């Protein structure tokens, strides 16, 4: 079984748009935070430390696919379940289920990389660092 | 040929994260703005008007799939090309290509609906309003 | 003694800018959320309910003055202490102290109003509703 | 006469809250962008360059005071007039007037510093660099 963590997110007034529902880019803000918390809760140090030890500056997104099923509004509290569905050579698939109580609001599946900084600017995909993968499985 | 509009977006310091590149949820903020501008430039009135005339309060997202190819940083100016790739019964596919000069940075394909407000809260998918579709083809 | 509530906020990677510190507009996002939670914790119903009962659609900002003393970064957890420092005829002064452990990071003092919706668009300042003030003192 | 620049900002749907007006933290996002554009238009290089040449990593905010006079909503285009009202030893006062056509929507006055990075983390206020001040007067 893959490790799973739960990230909890309040929905605030300012997260909602004139239709009174969460403006969708905010779901991606929360998913990105949930992604990072997955690594933190698995015991991976913060990126400003891994930059020095492993050269990893973060896990930028390569591809994301999300389905929006139900809306949320301010006052709601959301649970975001995060796991890693697949490890590839230089990328991994991270999966999210956003629920409000029993209701599924949104599902998302991402491809991310462990990024190193390239000389002269820009970033590149590193092979999955063993030290990180072992903590996350 | 489907209509296409170009939405221009400056990248600002605050759009970038500690890795000095655009934090990806900001791409979705811009894409959502580009989506609305598509309708505006096609001559569709703003949603607070269509709410009164057609019952349409906006075009919430049902599904989105994005590929991130290259990064951007502050000082860059991006072009977002928007078109409608497909009309379905109660939804449509909106397509985006984000470029910086000649470089493709990101591609995105969304399924959106024209939403009406349901009695007692919540929203529902309306059949594509002819008055809107005619302006957008 | 004025009532005081504490609102807790995690700082996330995406809240930080290329200088690796919280991008300051995010402090105002959190302060706005803390402002609303003050009313919620005092037992004031959410604005979509007060709109129907009292005509109050929210508490928009008229004036804000903030001092930034220390920076924060991702991984930090902040406490925001909120109270109402003064009640005026058609406005009130809301005060915030943002701390990280023992350290004061930011102070803010705002003037807000209870807003009603004006016929034909726009908003106006209502006299302080007794039903709200009584719960907040 | 102090130099003044004008920064233009569209208001988008997602910038507005359930009260259908701009959610105020967004004004600070735009003001921060306008602040940086002031320096760019005066000929100051971007901060990632000044970091190498002058040690300046940006101009973080120390104090801000804003008055909100009228609201804006999506579809509006705003002008932000920016100037430096005062130079001090290790800080400066930057002033903003946000208008929509002839209407004044918001005024803001900030104290900012030119920040250098401190050994071991954190930032500090540098004396105003002559090379920057000369371009901005």
Coordinates of C-alpha atoms in Angstrom, one line a residue:
Chain A
X1 CA 0.0 0.0 0.0
X2 CA 1.3 3.4 -0.9
X3 CA 1.6 6.0 1.9
X4 CA -1.2 8.5 2.1
X5 CA -1.4 11.7 4.0
X6 CA -4.4 14.0 4.6
X7 CA -4.0 17.7 4.3
X8 CA -6.8 19.9 5.7
X9 CA -7.8 23.2 4.2
X10 CA -10.3 25.8 5.2
X11 CA -12.1 27.6 2.5
X12 CA -12.1 31.4 3.0
X13 CA -14.3 34.2 1.6
X14 CA -11.5 35.5 -0.6
X15 CA -11.0 32.0 -2.1
X16 CA -14.5 32.4 -3.7
X17 CA -15.5 34.2 -6.8
X18 CA -18.6 36.2 -7.7
X19 CA -20.4 32.9 -8.3
X20 CA -19.8 32.4 -4.6
X21 CA -17.9 29.1 -5.2
X22 CA -14.1 28.4 -4.9
X23 CA -12.3 30.0 -7.8
X24 CA -10.6 26.9 -9.3
X25 CA -7.0 28.1 -9.4
X26 CA -7.2 28.0 -5.6
X27 CA -7.6 24.2 -5.7
X28 CA -4.2 24.1 -7.4
X29 CA -2.7 26.3 -4.7
X30 CA -4.0 23.8 -2.1
X31 CA -2.9 20.8 -4.0
X32 CA 0.6 22.2 -4.4
X33 CA 0.7 22.7 -0.6
X34 CA -0.6 19.2 0.0
X35 CA 2.0 17.9 -2.4
X36 CA 4.8 19.4 -0.3
X37 CA 3.2 18.3 3.0
X38 CA 3.3 14.7 1.7
X39 CA 7.1 14.9 1.5
X40 CA 7.3 16.7 4.9
X41 CA 5.2 14.1 6.6
X42 CA 7.2 11.3 5.0
X43 CA 10.3 12.8 6.7
X44 CA 11.8 14.5 3.6
X45 CA 13.6 17.7 4.6
X46 CA 12.4 21.1 3.2
X47 CA 13.6 22.0 -0.3
X48 CA 16.0 24.7 0.9
X49 CA 17.9 21.9 2.7
X50 CA 17.7 19.3 0.0
X51 CA 19.1 21.9 -2.4
X52 CA 22.3 21.7 -0.4
X53 CA 22.3 18.0 0.3
X54 CA 20.8 16.4 -2.9
X55 CA 20.6 19.4 -5.3
X56 CA 16.8 19.1 -5.3
X57 CA 15.2 22.5 -5.3
X58 CA 11.6 21.3 -5.4
X59 CA 9.1 19.1 -7.4
X60 CA 7.8 21.2 -10.3
X61 CA 4.8 20.1 -12.2
X62 CA 5.1 18.6 -15.7
X63 CA 1.6 17.5 -16.3
X64 CA -1.7 17.8 -14.3
X65 CA -5.1 16.4 -15.0
X66 CA -8.0 17.4 -12.7
X67 CA -11.7 16.7 -12.5
X68 CA -14.0 19.0 -10.7
X69 CA -17.1 17.2 -9.4
X70 CA -18.7 19.4 -6.8
X71 CA -18.2 23.0 -5.7
X72 CA -17.2 24.3 -2.3
X73 CA -17.7 27.7 -0.6
X74 CA -16.4 29.6 2.3
X75 CA -16.9 28.0 5.7
X76 CA -16.2 24.6 4.2
X77 CA -13.3 22.5 5.4
X78 CA -11.7 20.2 2.9
X79 CA -9.6 17.1 3.2
X80 CA -7.0 16.4 0.6
X81 CA -5.7 12.8 0.4
X82 CA -2.3 12.6 -1.2
X83 CA -0.3 9.6 -2.3
X84 CA 2.3 8.7 -5.0
X85 CA 0.7 6.4 -7.5
X86 CA 3.8 5.6 -9.5
X87 CA 7.5 6.1 -9.6
X88 CA 9.2 6.5 -13.0
X89 CA 12.8 7.0 -13.9
X90 CA 12.9 10.8 -13.7
X91 CA 9.3 11.6 -12.7
X92 CA 6.5 10.4 -10.4
X93 CA 2.7 10.4 -10.4
X94 CA 1.2 12.2 -7.4
X95 CA -2.6 11.7 -6.8
X96 CA -5.1 13.8 -4.9
X97 CA -8.7 13.3 -3.7
X98 CA -10.3 16.4 -2.3
X99 CA -13.4 15.7 -0.2
X100 CA -15.7 17.6 2.1
X101 CA -17.0 15.1 4.6
X102 CA -18.1 12.1 2.5
X103 CA -18.5 14.1 -0.8
X104 CA -15.8 13.9 -3.4
X105 CA -15.2 17.5 -4.8
X106 CA -12.2 17.1 -7.0
X107 CA -9.6 14.5 -8.2
X108 CA -6.2 15.3 -9.6
X109 CA -3.3 13.3 -11.0
X110 CA 0.0 15.0 -11.6
X111 CA 3.4 14.2 -13.1
X112 CA 6.1 15.9 -11.2
X113 CA 9.9 15.8 -11.3
X114 CA 12.7 16.4 -8.7
X115 CA 14.3 19.5 -10.1
X116 CA 17.9 20.5 -10.0
X117 CA 19.2 23.9 -11.0
X118 CA 21.0 24.1 -14.3
X119 CA 24.1 26.2 -14.6
X120 CA 23.2 29.5 -16.3
X121 CA 19.5 29.4 -15.3
X122 CA 16.6 27.0 -15.8
X123 CA 16.0 23.6 -14.2
X124 CA 16.3 19.9 -15.1
X125 CA 14.8 16.6 -14.0
X126 CA 17.0 14.5 -11.7
X127 CA 16.8 10.7 -11.4
X128 CA 14.5 9.9 -8.5
X129 CA 16.8 10.3 -5.4
X130 CA 16.8 7.0 -3.5
X131 CA 17.0 8.8 -0.2
X132 CA 13.7 10.5 -0.9
X133 CA 11.9 7.5 -2.5
X134 CA 12.6 5.3 0.5
X135 CA 10.9 7.6 2.9
X136 CA 7.8 7.9 0.7
X137 CA 7.0 4.3 -0.1
Chain B
X1 CA -11.4 27.6 -38.6
X2 CA -12.3 28.1 -35.0
X3 CA -12.0 31.7 -33.7
X4 CA -8.8 32.3 -31.7
X5 CA -7.9 35.2 -29.5
X6 CA -4.6 36.2 -27.9
X7 CA -4.5 37.2 -24.3
X8 CA -1.2 38.9 -23.1
X9 CA 0.1 38.5 -19.6
X10 CA 3.1 40.0 -17.9
X11 CA 4.8 37.9 -15.3
X12 CA 5.4 39.7 -12.0
X13 CA 7.9 39.1 -9.1
X14 CA 5.0 37.9 -6.9
X15 CA 3.9 35.3 -9.4
X16 CA 7.2 33.5 -8.9
X17 CA 8.2 31.1 -6.1
X18 CA 11.4 30.5 -4.2
X19 CA 12.7 28.5 -7.2
X20 CA 12.4 31.9 -9.1
X21 CA 9.9 30.5 -11.6
X22 CA 6.2 31.0 -12.0
X23 CA 4.3 29.2 -9.3
X24 CA 2.1 26.9 -11.4
X25 CA -1.4 27.8 -10.0
X26 CA -0.8 31.3 -11.4
X27 CA -0.9 29.8 -14.9
X28 CA -4.4 28.7 -14.1
X29 CA -5.3 32.2 -12.9
X30 CA -4.2 33.5 -16.3
X31 CA -5.9 30.8 -18.2
X32 CA -9.2 31.5 -16.5
X33 CA -8.8 35.2 -17.4
X34 CA -8.0 34.3 -21.0
X35 CA -11.1 32.0 -21.1
X36 CA -13.3 34.9 -20.1
X37 CA -11.6 37.3 -22.6
X38 CA -12.3 34.8 -25.3
X39 CA -16.0 35.3 -24.8
X40 CA -15.7 39.1 -24.3
X41 CA -13.7 39.4 -27.6
X42 CA -16.3 37.3 -29.4
X43 CA -19.0 39.8 -28.2
X44 CA -20.6 37.8 -25.4
X45 CA -21.7 40.2 -22.6
X46 CA -20.2 39.9 -19.1
X47 CA -21.6 37.2 -16.9
X48 CA -23.5 39.6 -14.6
X49 CA -25.5 40.5 -17.7
X50 CA -26.0 37.0 -19.1
X51 CA -27.2 36.0 -15.6
X52 CA -30.2 38.3 -16.2
X53 CA -30.7 37.5 -19.9
X54 CA -29.8 33.9 -20.3
X55 CA -29.4 32.6 -16.7
X56 CA -25.7 32.0 -17.3
X57 CA -23.6 32.9 -14.3
X58 CA -20.2 31.8 -15.8
X59 CA -18.3 28.9 -17.3
X60 CA -17.0 26.8 -14.4
X61 CA -14.4 24.2 -15.1
X62 CA -15.3 20.5 -15.1
X63 CA -12.0 19.0 -16.2
X64 CA -8.6 20.4 -17.1
X65 CA -5.4 18.8 -18.4
X66 CA -2.3 20.8 -18.7
X67 CA 1.3 20.2 -19.8
X68 CA 4.1 22.4 -18.5
X69 CA 6.9 22.4 -21.0
X70 CA 9.2 25.4 -20.1
X71 CA 9.3 27.7 -17.2
X72 CA 8.8 31.5 -17.1
X73 CA 10.0 34.1 -14.7
X74 CA 9.3 37.8 -13.8
X75 CA 10.0 40.2 -16.6
X76 CA 8.6 37.8 -19.2
X77 CA 5.6 38.6 -21.3
X78 CA 3.4 35.6 -22.2
X79 CA 0.8 35.2 -25.0
X80 CA -2.1 32.9 -24.4
X81 CA -3.9 31.7 -27.5
X82 CA -7.5 30.6 -26.8
X83 CA -10.0 28.8 -28.9
X84 CA -12.9 26.4 -28.5
X85 CA -11.9 23.0 -29.9
X86 CA -15.3 21.3 -29.6
X87 CA -18.9 22.0 -28.7
X88 CA -20.8 19.3 -26.9
X89 CA -24.4 19.1 -25.7
X90 CA -23.9 20.7 -22.3
X91 CA -20.2 21.4 -22.3
X92 CA -17.4 22.6 -24.5
X93 CA -13.7 22.1 -24.8
X94 CA -11.5 25.2 -24.5
X95 CA -7.9 25.0 -25.6
X96 CA -4.9 27.2 -24.6
X97 CA -1.3 27.6 -25.8
X98 CA 0.9 29.7 -23.7
X99 CA 4.0 31.0 -25.4
X100 CA 6.9 33.3 -24.7
X101 CA 8.0 34.6 -28.1
X102 CA 8.4 31.4 -30.2
X103 CA 8.7 29.1 -27.2
X104 CA 5.8 27.0 -26.1
X105 CA 5.6 27.1 -22.3
X106 CA 2.4 25.3 -21.5
X107 CA -0.6 23.7 -23.2
X108 CA -4.0 23.2 -21.6
X109 CA -7.3 21.7 -22.6
X110 CA -10.4 22.2 -20.5
X111 CA -14.0 21.0 -20.3
X112 CA -16.3 23.8 -19.2
X113 CA -20.0 24.3 -18.8
X114 CA -22.3 27.2 -19.0
X115 CA -23.6 27.3 -15.4
X116 CA -27.0 28.3 -14.1
X117 CA -27.8 28.8 -10.5
X118 CA -29.9 26.1 -8.9
X119 CA -32.8 27.0 -6.5
X120 CA -31.5 26.6 -3.0
X121 CA -27.8 26.8 -3.8
X122 CA -25.4 25.1 -6.2
X123 CA -25.1 25.3 -9.9
X124 CA -26.1 23.2 -13.0
X125 CA -24.9 22.7 -16.6
X126 CA -27.2 24.4 -19.1
X127 CA -27.5 23.4 -22.7
X128 CA -25.1 25.5 -24.8
X129 CA -27.0 28.8 -25.4
X130 CA -27.3 29.4 -29.2
X131 CA -26.9 33.1 -28.7
X132 CA -23.4 32.5 -27.2
X133 CA -22.3 29.7 -29.5
X134 CA -23.1 31.8 -32.7
X135 CA -20.8 34.5 -31.5
X136 CA -17.9 32.2 -30.8
X137 CA -17.7 30.1 -33.9
Chain C
X1 CA -11.4 43.7 27.8
X2 CA -12.2 43.3 24.1
X3 CA -12.7 39.8 22.8
X4 CA -9.7 38.3 21.1
X5 CA -9.4 35.3 18.8
X6 CA -6.4 33.5 17.4
X7 CA -6.3 32.4 13.8
X8 CA -3.5 30.0 12.8
X9 CA -1.9 30.0 9.4
X10 CA 0.7 27.7 7.8
X11 CA 3.1 29.4 5.4
X12 CA 3.4 27.4 2.2
X13 CA 6.0 27.3 -0.6
X14 CA 3.8 29.2 -3.0
X15 CA 3.2 32.0 -0.5
X16 CA 6.9 32.9 -0.8
X17 CA 8.6 34.9 -3.5
X18 CA 12.0 34.6 -5.2
X19 CA 13.5 36.3 -2.1
X20 CA 12.2 33.1 -0.3
X21 CA 10.1 35.1 2.1
X22 CA 6.3 35.5 2.3
X23 CA 5.2 37.8 -0.5
X24 CA 3.5 40.6 1.5
X25 CA 0.0 40.6 -0.2
X26 CA -0.4 37.1 1.3
X27 CA -0.3 38.6 4.8
X28 CA -3.4 40.6 3.7
X29 CA -5.1 37.4 2.5
X30 CA -4.6 35.8 5.9
X31 CA -5.6 38.9 7.8
X32 CA -8.9 39.1 5.8
X33 CA -9.5 35.5 6.7
X34 CA -8.7 36.2 10.3
X35 CA -11.1 39.1 10.3
X36 CA -14.0 36.9 9.2
X37 CA -13.1 34.2 11.7
X38 CA -13.3 36.8 14.4
X39 CA -17.0 37.2 13.6
X40 CA -17.6 33.5 13.2
X41 CA -16.0 32.7 16.5
X42 CA -18.1 35.4 18.2
X43 CA -21.2 33.7 16.8
X44 CA -22.0 36.0 13.9
X45 CA -23.6 34.0 11.1
X46 CA -21.8 33.9 7.7
X47 CA -22.3 36.9 5.4
X48 CA -24.6 35.0 3.0
X49 CA -27.0 34.6 5.9
X50 CA -26.6 38.1 7.3
X51 CA -27.3 39.4 3.8
X52 CA -30.8 38.0 4.2
X53 CA -31.4 38.9 7.8
X54 CA -29.6 42.2 8.3
X55 CA -28.6 43.2 4.8
X56 CA -24.9 42.9 5.6
X57 CA -22.9 41.4 2.7
X58 CA -19.5 41.6 4.4
X59 CA -17.1 44.0 6.1
X60 CA -15.1 45.7 3.3
X61 CA -11.9 47.5 4.1
X62 CA -11.9 51.3 4.2
X63 CA -8.4 51.9 5.5
X64 CA -5.5 49.7 6.5
X65 CA -2.1 50.4 8.1
X66 CA 0.4 47.6 8.5
X67 CA 3.9 47.4 9.8
X68 CA 6.2 44.5 8.7
X69 CA 8.8 43.7 11.4
X70 CA 10.2 40.3 10.6
X71 CA 9.9 38.0 7.6
X72 CA 8.4 34.5 7.5
X73 CA 9.0 31.6 5.1
X74 CA 7.5 28.2 4.2
X75 CA 7.3 25.7 7.0
X76 CA 6.5 28.5 9.5
X77 CA 3.2 28.5 11.4
X78 CA 1.8 31.9 12.3
X79 CA -0.7 33.0 14.9
X80 CA -2.9 36.0 14.1
X81 CA -4.5 37.7 17.1
X82 CA -7.6 39.6 16.2
X83 CA -9.7 42.0 18.2
X84 CA -11.9 45.1 17.7
X85 CA -10.2 48.1 19.1
X86 CA -12.9 50.6 18.6
X87 CA -16.6 50.9 17.5
X88 CA -17.6 54.0 15.6
X89 CA -20.9 55.0 14.2
X90 CA -20.7 53.4 10.8
X91 CA -17.3 51.8 11.0
X92 CA -15.0 49.9 13.4
X93 CA -11.3 49.4 14.0
X94 CA -10.0 45.8 13.8
X95 CA -6.5 45.1 15.0
X96 CA -4.1 42.2 14.3
X97 CA -0.9 41.0 15.6
X98 CA 0.9 38.3 13.6
X99 CA 3.4 36.3 15.6
X100 CA 5.6 33.2 15.0
X101 CA 6.2 31.8 18.5
X102 CA 7.3 34.7 20.6
X103 CA 8.3 36.9 17.6
X104 CA 6.1 39.7 16.3
X105 CA 6.2 39.6 12.5
X106 CA 3.5 42.1 11.6
X107 CA 1.0 44.5 13.1
X108 CA -2.1 45.8 11.3
X109 CA -4.9 48.1 12.1
X110 CA -7.9 48.4 9.8
X111 CA -11.0 50.5 9.5
X112 CA -13.9 48.4 8.1
X113 CA -17.6 48.9 7.6
X114 CA -20.6 46.7 7.5
X115 CA -21.6 46.9 3.9
X116 CA -25.1 46.8 2.4
X117 CA -25.8 46.5 -1.3
X118 CA -27.0 49.6 -3.0
X119 CA -29.8 49.5 -5.5
X120 CA -28.3 49.6 -9.0
X121 CA -24.8 48.4 -7.9
X122 CA -22.2 49.4 -5.4
X123 CA -22.2 49.2 -1.6
X124 CA -22.8 51.5 1.3
X125 CA -21.8 51.7 5.0
X126 CA -24.6 50.6 7.4
X127 CA -24.9 51.8 11.0
X128 CA -23.2 49.1 13.2
X129 CA -25.9 46.4 13.7
X130 CA -26.6 45.9 17.4
X131 CA -27.1 42.2 16.9
X132 CA -23.5 41.9 15.6
X133 CA -21.9 44.3 18.1
X134 CA -23.3 42.5 21.1
X135 CA -21.8 39.3 20.1
X136 CA -18.4 40.8 19.5
X137 CA -17.8 42.8 22.7
Chain D
X1 CA 9.1 67.1 -9.8
X2 CA 9.4 63.4 -8.9
X3 CA 9.3 60.9 -11.7
X4 CA 5.9 59.2 -12.1
X5 CA 5.0 56.1 -14.0
X6 CA 1.6 54.6 -14.8
X7 CA 1.0 50.9 -14.5
X8 CA -2.2 49.5 -16.1
X9 CA -4.1 46.6 -14.6
X10 CA -7.2 44.8 -15.9
X11 CA -9.5 43.5 -13.2
X12 CA -10.5 39.8 -13.8
X13 CA -13.4 37.7 -12.6
X14 CA -11.1 35.8 -10.3
X15 CA -9.9 39.0 -8.6
X16 CA -13.4 39.5 -7.3
X17 CA -15.0 38.0 -4.2
X18 CA -18.6 36.9 -3.5
X19 CA -19.6 40.6 -3.0
X20 CA -18.6 40.9 -6.7
X21 CA -15.9 43.5 -6.0
X22 CA -12.2 43.3 -6.0
X23 CA -11.0 41.3 -3.0
X24 CA -8.6 43.9 -1.4
X25 CA -5.4 41.8 -1.1
X26 CA -5.4 41.9 -4.9
X27 CA -4.9 45.6 -4.8
X28 CA -1.6 44.9 -2.9
X29 CA -0.6 42.4 -5.5
X30 CA -1.0 45.1 -8.2
X31 CA 0.7 47.7 -6.1
X32 CA 3.7 45.5 -5.6
X33 CA 3.9 44.9 -9.4
X34 CA 3.6 48.7 -10.0
X35 CA 6.3 49.3 -7.5
X36 CA 8.7 47.1 -9.4
X37 CA 7.7 48.6 -12.7
X38 CA 8.6 52.0 -11.4
X39 CA 12.2 50.9 -11.0
X40 CA 12.2 49.0 -14.4
X41 CA 10.9 52.1 -16.2
X42 CA 13.5 54.2 -14.5
X43 CA 16.1 51.9 -15.9
X44 CA 17.0 50.0 -12.8
X45 CA 17.9 46.4 -13.8
X46 CA 15.8 43.5 -12.4
X47 CA 16.6 42.3 -8.9
X48 CA 18.3 39.1 -9.9
X49 CA 20.9 41.3 -11.7
X50 CA 21.2 43.9 -8.9
X51 CA 21.7 41.0 -6.5
X52 CA 25.0 40.3 -8.3
X53 CA 26.0 43.9 -8.9
X54 CA 24.8 45.8 -5.8
X55 CA 23.7 43.0 -3.4
X56 CA 20.1 44.3 -3.7
X57 CA 17.6 41.4 -3.8
X58 CA 14.5 43.5 -3.8
X59 CA 12.5 46.2 -2.0
X60 CA 10.5 44.6 0.7
X61 CA 7.8 46.5 2.5
X62 CA 8.3 47.9 6.0
X63 CA 5.1 49.8 6.4
X64 CA 2.0 50.4 4.3
X65 CA -1.0 52.6 4.7
X66 CA -3.9 52.4 2.2
X67 CA -7.3 54.1 1.9
X68 CA -10.0 52.4 -0.1
X69 CA -12.4 54.9 -1.6
X70 CA -14.4 53.2 -4.3
X71 CA -14.7 49.6 -5.4
X72 CA -13.9 48.0 -8.8
X73 CA -15.1 44.9 -10.5
X74 CA -14.2 42.6 -13.4
X75 CA -14.1 44.3 -16.7
X76 CA -12.6 47.5 -15.2
X77 CA -9.2 48.7 -16.2
X78 CA -7.2 50.5 -13.6
X79 CA -4.3 53.0 -13.7
X80 CA -1.8 53.0 -10.9
X81 CA 0.3 56.1 -10.7
X82 CA 3.6 55.5 -8.8
X83 CA 6.2 57.9 -7.6
X84 CA 8.8 58.1 -4.8
X85 CA 7.7 60.8 -2.4
X86 CA 10.7 60.8 -0.1
X87 CA 14.2 59.3 0.1
X88 CA 15.5 58.5 3.6
X89 CA 18.9 57.1 4.8
X90 CA 18.0 53.4 4.5
X91 CA 14.4 53.6 3.3
X92 CA 12.1 55.4 0.9
X93 CA 8.5 56.3 0.6
X94 CA 6.6 55.1 -2.4
X95 CA 3.2 56.5 -3.3
X96 CA 0.4 55.1 -5.4
X97 CA -2.9 56.4 -6.7
X98 CA -5.2 53.9 -8.3
X99 CA -7.8 55.3 -10.6
X100 CA -10.5 54.1 -13.0
X101 CA -10.9 56.8 -15.5
X102 CA -11.3 60.0 -13.5
X103 CA -12.3 58.2 -10.3
X104 CA -9.9 57.7 -7.4
X105 CA -10.3 54.2 -6.1
X106 CA -7.5 53.8 -3.7
X107 CA -4.4 55.6 -2.4
X108 CA -1.4 53.9 -0.8
X109 CA 1.8 55.1 0.8
X110 CA 4.5 52.6 1.6
X111 CA 7.9 52.6 3.3
X112 CA 10.3 50.2 1.6
X113 CA 13.9 49.3 1.9
X114 CA 16.6 48.0 -0.5
X115 CA 17.3 44.6 1.0
X116 CA 20.5 42.7 1.0
X117 CA 20.7 39.0 2.1
X118 CA 22.2 38.4 5.5
X119 CA 24.7 35.6 6.0
X120 CA 22.9 32.7 7.5
X121 CA 19.5 33.7 6.4
X122 CA 17.3 36.8 6.7
X123 CA 17.6 40.2 5.1
X124 CA 18.8 43.7 6.0
X125 CA 18.2 47.3 4.9
X126 CA 21.1 48.7 2.8
X127 CA 21.9 52.4 2.5
X128 CA 20.1 53.7 -0.6
X129 CA 22.3 52.8 -3.5
X130 CA 23.3 56.0 -5.4
X131 CA 23.2 54.1 -8.7
X132 CA 19.5 53.4 -8.2
X133 CA 18.5 56.7 -6.7
X134 CA 20.0 58.7 -9.6
X135 CA 17.9 56.8 -12.1
X136 CA 14.7 57.4 -10.1
X137 CA 14.8 61.1 -9.4

